[in-house]
Coordinates of C-alpha atoms in Angstrom, one line a residue:
X17 CA 0.0 0.0 0.0
X18 CA 2.6 2.5 0.8
X19 CA 4.7 1.7 -2.5
X20 CA 1.4 2.2 -4.4
X21 CA 0.8 5.4 -2.5
X22 CA 4.2 6.8 -3.0
X23 CA 4.3 5.9 -6.7
X24 CA 0.9 7.7 -7.0
X25 CA 2.1 10.7 -5.3
X26 CA 5.3 10.7 -7.4
X27 CA 3.1 10.5 -10.5
X28 CA 0.8 13.4 -9.5
X29 CA 3.3 15.8 -8.3
X30 CA 5.4 14.9 -11.6
X31 CA 2.2 16.0 -13.4
X32 CA 2.2 19.3 -11.6
X33 CA 5.8 20.0 -12.1
X34 CA 5.4 19.0 -16.0
X35 CA 2.7 21.7 -16.3
X36 CA 4.5 24.3 -14.3
X37 CA 7.8 23.7 -16.3
X38 CA 5.5 23.6 -19.6
X39 CA 3.7 27.1 -18.8
X40 CA 7.3 28.4 -17.8
X41 CA 8.7 27.5 -21.3
X42 CA 5.7 28.7 -23.0
X43 CA 6.1 32.0 -21.2
X44 CA 9.8 32.2 -22.4
X45 CA 9.1 31.3 -26.2
X46 CA 5.9 33.4 -26.4
X47 CA 5.8 36.2 -23.5
X48 CA 3.5 38.4 -25.4
X49 CA 0.8 36.0 -26.1
X50 CA -2.1 34.8 -24.1
X51 CA -0.6 36.4 -20.9
X52 CA -2.0 39.0 -18.4
X53 CA 1.6 39.4 -17.1
X54 CA 2.3 42.1 -19.7
X55 CA -0.3 44.3 -17.4
X56 CA 1.9 43.6 -14.2
X57 CA 4.9 44.5 -16.1
X58 CA 3.4 47.6 -17.6
X59 CA 2.5 48.7 -14.0
X60 CA 5.9 47.9 -12.7
X61 CA 7.4 50.1 -15.4
X62 CA 4.8 52.9 -14.7
X63 CA 5.8 52.5 -10.9
X64 CA 9.4 53.0 -11.6
X65 CA 8.8 56.0 -13.6
X66 CA 6.4 57.5 -11.5
X67 CA 3.6 57.5 -14.2
X68 CA -0.1 57.0 -13.9
X69 CA -1.2 53.3 -13.1
X70 CA -5.0 53.6 -13.9
X71 CA -5.2 55.5 -17.3
X72 CA -7.3 52.7 -18.6
X73 CA -10.4 51.8 -16.5
X74 CA -10.3 48.1 -16.2
X75 CA -7.0 47.2 -17.2
X76 CA -4.9 47.3 -13.9
X77 CA -7.0 46.4 -11.0
X78 CA -4.4 45.9 -8.3
X79 CA -3.2 48.4 -5.8
X80 CA -0.1 50.6 -6.0
X81 CA 1.9 48.6 -3.8
X82 CA 1.5 45.6 -6.0
X83 CA 2.8 47.6 -8.8
X84 CA 5.7 48.0 -6.7
X85 CA 5.9 44.2 -6.3
X86 CA 6.0 44.0 -10.2
X87 CA 8.5 46.8 -10.5
X88 CA 11.5 44.0 -10.5
X89 CA 10.0 42.1 -13.4
X90 CA 9.7 45.2 -15.4
X91 CA 13.5 45.6 -15.2
X92 CA 14.2 42.0 -16.8
X93 CA 13.8 41.0 -20.2
X94 CA 10.3 40.1 -21.1
X95 CA 11.1 36.3 -21.7
X96 CA 12.8 36.1 -18.4
X97 CA 10.3 37.9 -16.3
X98 CA 7.5 35.9 -17.9
X99 CA 9.2 32.6 -17.0
X100 CA 10.3 33.6 -13.7
X101 CA 6.6 34.8 -12.7
X102 CA 5.2 31.5 -13.8
X103 CA 7.6 29.6 -12.3
X104 CA 7.6 31.3 -8.9
X105 CA 3.8 31.4 -8.9
X106 CA 3.2 27.9 -9.8
X107 CA 5.6 26.5 -7.3
X108 CA 4.4 28.5 -4.4
X109 CA 0.7 27.7 -5.2
X110 CA 1.5 24.1 -5.4
X111 CA 3.4 24.1 -2.1
X112 CA 0.8 26.0 -0.3
X113 CA -2.1 23.7 -1.6
X114 CA 0.1 20.4 -0.6
X115 CA 0.4 21.8 3.0
X116 CA -3.4 22.6 3.1
X117 CA -4.5 19.4 1.8
X118 CA -2.1 17.4 4.2
X119 CA -3.5 19.6 7.2
X120 CA -7.1 18.8 6.4
X121 CA -6.7 15.2 5.4
X122 CA -5.8 14.5 9.1
X123 CA -3.9 11.2 9.1
X124 CA -4.1 11.0 5.5
X125 CA -0.7 12.6 4.7
X126 CA 1.3 12.9 1.5
X127 CA 3.2 9.3 1.0
X128 CA 6.4 11.1 -0.1
X129 CA 6.6 12.7 3.4
X130 CA 5.3 9.8 5.7
X131 CA 7.6 7.0 7.1
X132 CA 8.0 3.9 5.3
X133 CA 5.8 2.0 7.8
X134 CA 2.8 4.5 7.7
X135 CA -0.5 3.2 7.1
X136 CA -3.9 4.6 6.0
X137 CA -5.6 4.7 9.2
X138 CA -9.5 4.6 8.3
X139 CA -10.8 3.2 11.7
X140 CA -12.4 0.3 9.5
X141 CA -10.7 -3.1 9.2
X142 CA -10.1 -3.7 5.5
X143 CA -8.0 -6.6 3.9
X144 CA -4.5 -5.6 2.5
X145 CA -5.7 -6.0 -1.0
X146 CA -8.5 -3.5 -0.5
X147 CA -6.2 -0.8 0.4
X148 CA -3.4 -1.1 -1.8
X149 CA -5.2 0.7 -4.9
X150 CA -6.5 3.5 -2.8
X151 CA -4.7 6.8 -3.3
X152 CA -4.5 9.2 -0.5
X153 CA -6.8 12.1 -0.1
X154 CA -4.1 14.6 -0.5
X155 CA -2.8 12.9 -3.7
X156 CA -6.3 12.4 -5.3
X157 CA -7.4 16.1 -4.4
X158 CA -4.1 17.3 -6.1
X159 CA -4.9 15.4 -9.1
X160 CA -8.5 17.0 -9.2
X161 CA -7.1 20.4 -8.7
X162 CA -4.8 20.3 -11.7
X163 CA -7.1 20.7 -14.7
X164 CA -8.8 23.4 -12.7
X165 CA -5.6 25.4 -12.1
X166 CA -3.8 25.0 -15.6
X167 CA -5.8 28.0 -17.2
X168 CA -4.6 30.6 -14.4
X169 CA -1.0 29.2 -14.6
X170 CA -0.8 29.5 -18.3
X171 CA -2.2 32.9 -18.5
X172 CA 0.2 34.2 -15.9
X173 CA -2.6 35.3 -13.4
X174 CA -1.8 36.6 -9.9
X175 CA -4.6 34.4 -8.5
X176 CA -2.4 31.4 -7.6
X177 CA -0.1 33.6 -5.5
X178 CA -3.1 35.3 -3.9
X179 CA -4.5 31.8 -2.7
X180 CA -1.3 30.6 -1.6
X181 CA -0.9 33.6 0.5
X182 CA -4.6 33.0 2.0
X183 CA -3.9 29.5 2.6
X184 CA -0.7 30.3 4.4
X185 CA -2.6 32.6 6.4
X186 CA -5.3 30.0 7.2
X187 CA -2.4 27.5 8.3
X188 CA -0.8 30.3 10.5
X189 CA -4.2 30.5 12.2
X190 CA -4.1 26.9 13.0
X191 CA -1.0 27.3 14.3
X192 CA -1.8 30.2 16.3
X193 CA 0.9 32.2 14.5
X194 CA -1.4 35.3 14.5
X195 CA 1.3 38.0 13.1
X196 CA 2.2 35.8 10.4
X197 CA -1.7 35.1 9.5
X198 CA -2.5 38.8 9.6
X199 CA 0.6 39.5 7.3
X200 CA -0.2 37.0 4.6
X201 CA -3.9 38.1 4.6
X202 CA -2.7 41.7 4.4
X203 CA -0.4 41.1 1.4
X204 CA -3.3 39.3 -0.6
X205 CA -5.4 42.3 0.0
X206 CA -3.1 44.7 -1.6
X207 CA -3.1 42.5 -4.6
X208 CA -7.1 42.7 -4.8
X209 CA -9.2 43.9 -2.1
X210 CA -11.6 40.9 -2.0
X211 CA -9.2 38.5 -0.3
X212 CA -9.7 40.7 2.9
X213 CA -13.1 38.8 3.0
X214 CA -11.4 35.7 4.1
X215 CA -9.4 37.5 6.7
X216 CA -12.5 39.3 8.2
X217 CA -14.3 35.7 8.7
X218 CA -11.1 34.5 10.4
X219 CA -11.3 37.5 12.3
X220 CA -15.0 36.4 13.4
X221 CA -13.4 33.2 14.9
X222 CA -10.4 34.8 16.6
X223 CA -11.4 38.6 16.9
X224 CA -9.1 39.4 19.9
X225 CA -6.0 37.7 18.5
X226 CA -6.5 38.8 14.7
X227 CA -8.5 41.7 14.5
X228 CA -5.9 44.3 15.5
X229 CA -3.0 42.4 13.8
X230 CA -4.8 42.5 10.4
X231 CA -5.6 46.4 10.6
X232 CA -2.0 47.1 11.8
X233 CA -1.0 44.8 8.8
X234 CA -2.8 46.8 6.1
X235 CA -1.6 50.1 7.7
X236 CA 2.1 49.0 7.9
X237 CA 2.0 48.0 4.2
X238 CA 0.3 51.0 3.0
X239 CA 3.1 53.0 5.0
X240 CA 5.6 50.8 3.1
X241 CA 4.1 51.7 -0.3
X242 CA 5.0 55.4 0.8
X243 CA 8.4 54.6 1.5
X244 CA 9.0 52.8 -2.0
X245 CA 8.1 56.0 -4.2
X246 CA 7.4 59.6 -3.8
X247 CA 4.6 59.8 -1.2
X248 CA 2.6 62.4 -3.3
X249 CA 2.7 60.1 -6.3
X250 CA 1.8 57.2 -4.1
X251 CA -1.3 58.8 -2.5
X252 CA -2.5 60.2 -6.0
X253 CA -2.2 56.7 -7.3
X254 CA -4.3 55.2 -4.3
X255 CA -6.9 57.7 -5.0
X256 CA -6.9 57.0 -8.9
X257 CA -6.9 53.4 -7.9
X258 CA -10.5 53.8 -6.0
X259 CA -11.9 56.0 -8.9
X260 CA -10.8 53.4 -11.2
X261 CA -12.5 50.6 -9.5
X262 CA -15.9 52.6 -9.1
X263 CA -15.6 53.5 -12.8
X264 CA -15.6 50.1 -13.8
X265 CA -19.2 49.4 -15.4
X266 CA -18.9 46.0 -16.8
X267 CA -21.4 44.8 -14.6
X268 CA -24.1 46.7 -16.4
X269 CA -22.3 46.8 -19.9
X270 CA -24.8 44.5 -21.4
X271 CA -28.2 43.1 -20.3
X272 CA -26.5 40.2 -18.4
X273 CA -23.5 42.0 -17.6
X274 CA -19.9 40.7 -17.8
X275 CA -19.3 39.0 -14.6
X276 CA -19.9 35.5 -13.8
X277 CA -21.8 35.7 -10.2
X278 CA -25.1 35.7 -8.7
X279 CA -26.0 38.9 -10.8
X280 CA -25.8 37.0 -13.7
X281 CA -28.0 34.2 -12.5
X282 CA -30.4 36.8 -11.4
X283 CA -30.8 38.5 -14.7
X284 CA -31.0 35.1 -16.4
X285 CA -34.1 34.3 -14.2
X286 CA -35.6 37.8 -15.2
X287 CA -35.4 38.8 -11.6
X288 CA -35.3 42.6 -11.6
X289 CA -32.3 44.2 -9.5
X290 CA -30.7 47.2 -9.4
X291 CA -26.9 48.0 -8.8
X292 CA -27.7 49.4 -5.4
X293 CA -30.1 46.5 -4.2
X294 CA -27.6 43.9 -5.4
X295 CA -25.0 45.8 -3.3
X296 CA -27.2 45.2 -0.4
X297 CA -27.5 41.5 -1.3
X298 CA -23.5 41.3 -1.5
X299 CA -23.4 42.9 2.1
X300 CA -26.2 40.4 3.2
X301 CA -24.2 37.6 1.8
X302 CA -21.0 38.6 3.6
X303 CA -23.1 39.0 6.9
X304 CA -24.6 35.4 6.7
X305 CA -21.3 34.2 6.1
X306 CA -19.7 35.9 9.0
X307 CA -22.8 34.5 11.2
X308 CA -22.3 31.0 9.8
X309 CA -18.6 30.9 10.7
X310 CA -19.4 32.4 14.2
X311 CA -22.0 29.6 14.7
X312 CA -19.6 27.0 13.5
X313 CA -17.0 28.2 15.9
X314 CA -19.1 27.2 18.6
X315 CA -19.6 23.6 17.7
X316 CA -16.5 22.6 15.6
X317 CA -12.9 22.6 16.3
X318 CA -10.7 25.4 14.8
X319 CA -9.4 23.3 12.1
X320 CA -13.0 22.4 10.8
X321 CA -14.0 26.1 11.3
X322 CA -10.9 27.7 9.4
X323 CA -11.5 25.1 6.5
X324 CA -15.1 26.5 6.3
X325 CA -14.2 30.2 6.6
X326 CA -11.8 29.8 3.9
X327 CA -14.4 27.9 1.8
X328 CA -17.2 30.2 2.7
X329 CA -14.9 33.2 1.7
X330 CA -14.0 32.1 -1.7
X331 CA -17.6 31.4 -2.4
X332 CA -18.7 34.9 -1.3
X333 CA -15.7 36.0 -3.7
X334 CA -16.9 34.3 -6.7
X335 CA -20.7 34.6 -6.3
X336 CA -20.8 38.0 -4.8
X337 CA -17.7 39.4 -5.1
X338 CA -17.1 42.8 -7.0
X339 CA -15.6 41.4 -10.3
X340 CA -15.8 37.8 -11.0
X341 CA -14.2 36.5 -14.2
X342 CA -13.5 33.0 -15.5
X343 CA -10.2 33.0 -13.9
X344 CA -11.7 34.2 -10.4
X345 CA -13.2 30.7 -10.0
X346 CA -9.6 29.1 -9.1
X347 CA -10.5 30.5 -5.7
X348 CA -12.9 27.7 -5.4
X349 CA -10.8 25.2 -7.0
X350 CA -8.6 24.0 -4.2
X351 CA -11.8 23.5 -1.7
X352 CA -13.9 21.8 -4.3
X353 CA -11.1 19.5 -5.2
X354 CA -10.2 18.5 -1.6
X355 CA -14.1 18.1 -1.0
X356 CA -14.4 15.8 -3.9
X357 CA -11.4 13.8 -2.9
X358 CA -12.4 13.4 0.8
X359 CA -15.9 12.3 0.2
X360 CA -15.0 10.0 -2.6
X361 CA -12.2 8.0 -0.9
X362 CA -14.4 6.1 1.2
X363 CA -16.7 5.4 -1.9
X364 CA -13.7 4.2 -3.5
X365 CA -12.6 2.0 -0.7
X366 CA -16.4 0.6 -0.9
X367 CA -17.0 1.5 2.8
X368 CA -19.9 4.2 2.0
X369 CA -22.5 4.4 -1.0
X370 CA -22.4 7.1 -3.5
X371 CA -24.9 9.5 -1.8
X372 CA -26.2 13.1 -1.6
X373 CA -22.9 14.8 -0.8
X374 CA -21.0 12.9 -3.4
X375 CA -23.5 14.1 -5.8
X376 CA -23.2 17.6 -4.8
X377 CA -19.3 17.9 -4.8
X378 CA -18.9 16.0 -8.1
X379 CA -21.5 18.1 -9.8
X380 CA -19.7 21.2 -8.7
X381 CA -16.4 20.1 -9.7
X382 CA -17.8 18.7 -13.2
X383 CA -19.3 22.0 -13.9
X384 CA -16.2 24.0 -13.2
X385 CA -14.2 21.5 -15.1
X386 CA -16.7 22.0 -18.0
X387 CA -16.2 25.8 -18.0
X388 CA -12.7 25.3 -18.0
X389 CA -12.8 23.0 -21.0
X390 CA -15.2 25.1 -23.2
X391 CA -13.1 28.1 -22.7
X392 CA -10.3 26.2 -23.8
X393 CA -11.8 24.4 -26.7
X394 CA -15.0 26.2 -27.8
X395 CA -14.3 29.9 -27.9
X396 CA -18.0 30.7 -28.4
X397 CA -18.4 30.3 -24.5
X398 CA -16.2 33.5 -24.1
X399 CA -19.0 35.6 -25.8
X400 CA -22.2 33.7 -24.7
X401 CA -23.1 35.2 -21.2
X402 CA -25.6 32.4 -20.7
X403 CA -22.7 29.7 -20.7
X404 CA -21.0 32.0 -18.2
X405 CA -23.7 30.5 -15.8
X406 CA -22.1 27.5 -15.6
X407 CA -19.4 28.4 -12.9
X408 CA -22.0 30.4 -10.6
X409 CA -24.4 27.4 -10.6
X410 CA -21.2 25.3 -9.5
X411 CA -20.6 27.8 -6.7
X412 CA -24.5 27.3 -5.5
X413 CA -24.0 23.4 -5.8
X414 CA -20.9 23.8 -3.5
X415 CA -22.6 26.0 -1.2
X416 CA -25.4 23.5 -0.5
X417 CA -22.5 20.9 0.0
X418 CA -20.6 22.8 2.7
X419 CA -23.6 23.8 4.6
X420 CA -24.0 20.0 5.3
X421 CA -20.5 18.8 5.4
X422 CA -17.6 18.8 8.4
X423 CA -14.7 18.6 6.5
X424 CA -12.6 17.0 9.3
X425 CA -15.3 14.5 10.4
X426 CA -14.0 11.1 10.5
X427 CA -14.4 9.5 7.5
X428 CA -15.9 6.3 9.1
X429 CA -18.9 8.3 9.9
X430 CA -21.9 8.8 8.0
X431 CA -20.8 11.4 5.3
X432 CA -24.5 12.2 4.5
X433 CA -24.8 14.1 7.9
X434 CA -23.2 16.8 9.4
X435 CA -21.5 17.0 12.8
X436 CA -24.0 17.5 15.6
X437 CA -23.6 20.6 17.8

């Protein structure tokens, strides 16, 4: 069993490294093709030259401090900068996800790191031949996650790096390393504002230990940006950033808008809603997420609650966030892939039937995978707003799933029920 598990882990990690290496080579060979990294490079150049970052609405959406982060890449040749960006973000993302999956898998660790005499301790007696062909939850989760991540890695998106920072923040919370947790979340927030949603949900769980550190982290990074360039220039760019975000009208650019979120589903269903009413709905969804995490913190252990906070936060980012694109759904990819692996493992081991939770998780994963495949192979989806609804429907299915599932509940228990308060 250990031999098979180690072989499976080697194959899956080998696939990941091959993909990361492949997109890195592609970035070297064609740095100007199918890449958002050029936007980051231009922002870095503008930062170094003290020029406006937000002259085109909707082009560069990150903070001025993020532009300072991109500045070193602007000093390199395009092929080298593109390759280094893809390689570094891919490896950081993979490392963070492995750590996250191993922690959430409980006893089911990555076989490459386990001792030679380790066993899958399921709590259920099994014959050796029944265990030999069962991959670990971590390995299966990594395998399921790969196809949902290729698009972002190939395009040079910053989302894998942001997710890695958020995962590191969650792991730091589990280890009671509050300053590190606040720092990771604050850095992610300065790339895009909406990752702060996960930080606020974690602060609901640990308000006294995390809230003031999170505020301090944001303030320190804001001051740091004033040190890295002329203060007058930096302050003006922060003002331009806010005005640029407010001037983005893609939500109402067409009858259905350009975003793949709850707004699109409401418009497709012919439910009348204004931008103001939708903003109220976004705030109500955020409040509901906070109440859910607070309630769960009274009944579940910290590890399960942190997983739920991360999952609910990612759901809010995709369903109710300010600008949900195709690439934004990578925020859901790790939790959906892990959940599928976790609930399918007992089914693969023939210890439990394929039931309601498995259906919800597999359906959510399947729709996310379908959207990625259609975008890659059927270009018509890029212009068809009705097909854009595939991903928000997947998010709704996954929302129904996590409301019923405790991620750290023992696998031997009934997976069709949730943890009792």
